[in-house]
Amino acid sequence: MKLRTIFTLLVVAIALGLVSFWVGQQSYSWLPPQASAESKLVDNLFSFLVTLGTFIFLGVTVAVLYTVLVHRVGRYDMSDGPPIEGNVTLEVVWTVIPVLLVVWIAVYSYQTYDRMAVHGPMELVHLHNPMGMEPAYAANLEGGEVVEPIEVHSRQWAWEFRYPEQNVTSAELHLPVDRRVRLALQSEDVIHGFYIPAFRLKQDIIPGKTIDFEFTPIREGIYRLRDSQYSGTYFAAMQTDVVVQSPAEYQQWLAQAASQPPQSSANRADYEYKLAAKKRINAGWKSVPPAPAPVVNYPAQDGRA
Amino acid sequence: MTNIPVEAIAVKTPQPLPGAPDNWKRFFSFSTDHKVIGIQYLVTSFIFFLIGGFFAMIIRGELITPEADLVDRTIYNAMFTMHGTVMLFLWMFPSLVGLANYLVPLMIGARDMAFPRLNAAAFWMVPVVGILLMASFFVPGGPSQSGWWAYPPVSLQNPTGNLVNGQFLWLLAVAVSGVSSIMGAVNFVTTIVMMRAPGMTYFRMPAYVWTVLSAQIIQLYGLPALTAGAVMLLMDLTFGTSFFDPAKGGSPVLFQHFFWFYSHPAVYVIILPIFGVFSEIFPVFARKPLFGYKVVAISSIVITILSGTVWVHHMFASGTPGWMRMIFMFSTMAIAVPTGVKVFAWVATLWGGKLRLTTPMLFALGALLMFVFSGITGIMLASVPIDIHVNNTYFVVGHFHYVIFGAATMGMYAAIYHWFPKMTGRMYNEGLGQLHFWLTLIGANLNFFPMHPLGLMGMPRRVASYDPEFAFWNVLASIGAFLLGMSTLPFILNIVGSWVQGKKAPDNPWRAIGLEWLVSSPPPVENFEEIPVVVAEPYGYGKNEPLVENGKVIAATEI
C-alpha cells in the first residue's frame, strides 16, 4: 500500500472515531433520567456500544457511498472490473477483529449484569457470585439497609402493592431513595412485565411463581411503571406511578396510608370496560372482563388512570 | 458428488408437458412446473403483503395520537396479531420459497425440483393458511388477539367460550403452514444435494443456492419444535389439557422455549436467502467476482449451526435464570462474526468495481445498509443489561423491521426486479423502479427509525395507547408508514404494466454469469433442452472464461 493511501485511511478512521465518540456521548440523552444505581451501569454500557456501532455503521456506509459515487461507469462502458476473488490476509483480519470485539462486548455486558445483581427468577446457582464483584448499591449507600420485600401483585389490568410490615396496600409504588429495595413479584392470571424505564429494569412475572427482584433507586421523583409483557385487551392501560421519596417522606407516607381506610382506586381498564358495556353497539370483539378496580389504602393519584 | 453421469438426467420429455396449459390458466392450476409454482408463490404472497400492510396502516393510524381513539382496543390487538402473522407466514416465508422455487433448479442445472407434486401440494397449502386466517375475522370473538407469539396464558383465555374461535383457527393455520414449509424444505434439500448438473460441485454453486440450502436445513430441524408447540397449545385451548396453563400446573415458559427454538432461527430462514440475493446482484452490477466466495458460502452454513443455539435471547426478561441469560448472550453475539464477514465481503465486491445503479442494484445497496444498521442494534439487544431495558419496547420493533422490511423485503424487491426479465420475458420500467426505490427507502427509514428512540424512552410494543411524551416520534413513524404504503403503487403499476406490454427481454439482459441466464426468457418448460456441463466457478466476471462446456464467454464487450 502506498504511504498516501495509509495516511488517507488513517485520517478517515480518526474522523469517524471522533464522530462516533461524540454520538456515544449523546446517547445518554436518548434515555430517561437515571433514577436507579443500575441505570448508570446500563447507560455506560449502552454508550460504549453506540460508540462502537456508530463507527462500524459509518465505516461501512462511507465505504459503500464512496464506491457508489466514484466507481460508477458510463452508460456505454461495458468493461468488467478487476477479477479479484479474495485476499486471505484481509479476510483473516476482518474475521479476527469481529471475534475480539464480540468477546469484549460480551465480557463487558457480563460484568455489568453481574454488578446489577437484580436477582430475578434464579435457581440455586445464583448463590455463588462467580465474578465476586460488589453489586451496584454498595457504592452510594450510607446504612446499606435493605427494604423488606414489597409485594407486587399484577392482574388484568391493575397493579397493587402491599407493604407487609405496615399491612399497607397501595395502587402506586412508593420507594425510599438510596436504599436497596426488594420486591416479590406475583401475577394472578397471565404473564405481566414489571418495567420501570427510568430504572432500566424489567422482569416478566410468571403466574404461579414469586420472583425476587431488587434494585436501588437513587433519584427522587415520579416515574412510570408499565406492563411490558402483552397481557390482553387493556394491556396498554396497565400503568401506574413510581414515587421515589426521601426515607423520612417515605416513612411519613407509609404511616399516613396505614391510617386511611381501604378505598377503590380508579382503574382505566375497569372504567373503559364498563363504558363499553353501556354502549348499545359494541365497536369491538368480546374481551376478558377486567379484575375489579383494586381496593387499597392509597389509591392512584396520577390522574391518567 | 462431483461427477453426476449425464445419462442419468438426460431423460427427454416432449415440450410442453402433455395436457399442461401453456397460457395464463396454468397459474391457476395444480401445475408441477417449478417456475409456475414459483410465480404462484410470489403473486399469492404479494397479495397477502398488501393485506398485512393494510393492517399496519390501521395500527399506525391508531398510534398517530396517544389515546386509543381510532379503533376499539380488541380490534387494535387483532390488527397487530394479524399483521405479524400475515407478514411472516404469508408474505416473507412463501415469497422466499417462491423465489427459491423459481431459481434453484435453473441455477443448478436441473429440469425441475426433486418432487414436483410435493412442491405443488406445499404451495396449495398456502391459500389454505390464508383462508383460515382471514376466516377468523368472521368467527365469534374475532381473530386471535394474543400477538404472533401466542404466549399462554393470554392465548388460552378465549373470552367467548366458543370451540371455533380466532385463536383456534390461528393455531390450525400455523400448523398447516409448518407442514407446508417442512414439505418444501425436504424438496429443496433433496434437489440441491441430488440434482446438480454435471460439474456443478458444491463450490461451483452460486452463493444463493448455498443460502437456500442453509435456510432449508433450519426449517428441517427447527419447524418441528414450533409445530409441536402449536399442537400442544391447541390441545390446551380446545381439549383442556394443561401443557402450558399455570393454573393447572403447566409451564407457560416452556411454550416460549418451543416457540423461539424455531422462531429465532426463522429469522435466518428469511435473511439467508436475501444474503444470497446480495451475493448474486452485487457481482453482476459491479462487474467483479464475489469477494471471498468460498468463505461467504461457508458462512451461511456456520450461521445455520449457530442459529440453533440462540433462541433464549428473546427471553432475557422472561422466567430465565441468570446463567441461561449469560450463555445465550455469548452464543448470540457469536453469530455477528459470520454475518460481519459477509458484509465485508460485499463491500469488497463493490469496491473498485464498475458500478451500474439499476433498480435491483439500488434496492440491494439500500437493503445492505439497512441490514448493517439492524445488525448493530442486534448486538445491543444481545447484551443482556441493555436488553433488560429495551426488551418488549419499540426498540425491538424498530430493530426487526429494519431486518424484515429494510433488509429482507427490500432485498426481495431487488430480486424481483433482477429476475423479472427472466421470469416474464419482459423488461420492467427503470424510471418507475427508481421512483419505487426512493419512496421505499425514505418511507422505511421514516417509519422504522423513530421506533428506536421510542423504545429507548420506554414505550412498550403492542400498546394501543401511550403517554403523551411519545407523541412526536409516533407521528413521524405513522407518516413514514403511509408513505411506505403509497410506495407499493409504482411497483404494482410497473410489474403489471411491464408484464402486459413491457419491452421484450433478451436471454441475458444484465450480461450476468449463471446457468439461468443461458436459457431463453422466460425459460422453456423443462428449462434445459440439454443439461449443461459446468466447468467453472460462478462469478467469473473479468476472467474471460466460459461457465459451461461448449459455452461462450460472457465477454466484457458484448452488448
Short mmCIF file of C-alpha atoms in Angstrom, two decimals, chain B residues 13-17 22 26 33-36 102 105-106 110-112 422-423 425 507 515-530:
data_model
loop_
_atom_site.label_atom_id
_atom_site.label_comp_id
_atom_site.label_asym_id
_atom_site.label_seq_id
_atom_site.Cartn_x
_atom_site.Cartn_y
_atom_site.Cartn_z
CA THR B 13 -39.71 -35.11 -22.24
CA PRO B 14 -41.64 -33.58 -25.11
CA GLN B 15 -42.27 -29.91 -24.51
CA PRO B 16 -44.61 -28.56 -23.30
CA LEU B 17 -45.83 -31.30 -20.97
CA ASP B 22 -49.40 -23.15 -21.87
CA ARG B 26 -51.53 -22.58 -15.82
CA ASP B 33 -43.59 -26.89 -13.08
CA HIS B 34 -41.28 -25.25 -10.53
CA LYS B 35 -41.38 -21.98 -12.47
CA VAL B 36 -45.16 -21.82 -12.41
CA TYR B 102 -38.07 -20.45 -9.44
CA PRO B 105 -33.45 -25.70 -10.39
CA LEU B 106 -32.37 -23.18 -13.04
CA ALA B 110 -31.96 -29.22 -13.17
CA ARG B 111 -35.19 -29.65 -15.09
CA ASP B 112 -37.42 -29.32 -12.02
CA LYS B 422 -36.07 -13.90 -16.84
CA MET B 423 -39.43 -14.79 -15.33
CA GLY B 425 -39.58 -12.27 -20.81
CA ASP B 507 -31.96 -14.01 -22.61
CA LEU B 515 -26.99 -21.08 -15.75
CA GLU B 516 -30.35 -19.32 -15.55
CA TRP B 517 -29.08 -16.68 -17.96
CA LEU B 518 -28.12 -19.25 -20.61
CA VAL B 519 -31.72 -20.21 -21.34
CA SER B 520 -34.41 -18.16 -23.01
CA SER B 521 -36.54 -15.58 -21.16
CA PRO B 522 -38.88 -16.97 -19.96
CA PRO B 523 -37.20 -20.38 -19.80
CA PRO B 524 -38.72 -23.31 -21.70
CA VAL B 525 -40.92 -25.77 -19.78
CA GLU B 526 -38.15 -28.18 -18.85
CA ASN B 527 -35.50 -25.46 -18.54
CA PHE B 528 -32.62 -27.09 -20.38
CA GLU B 529 -33.00 -28.96 -23.62
CA GLU B 530 -29.63 -30.46 -22.87
#
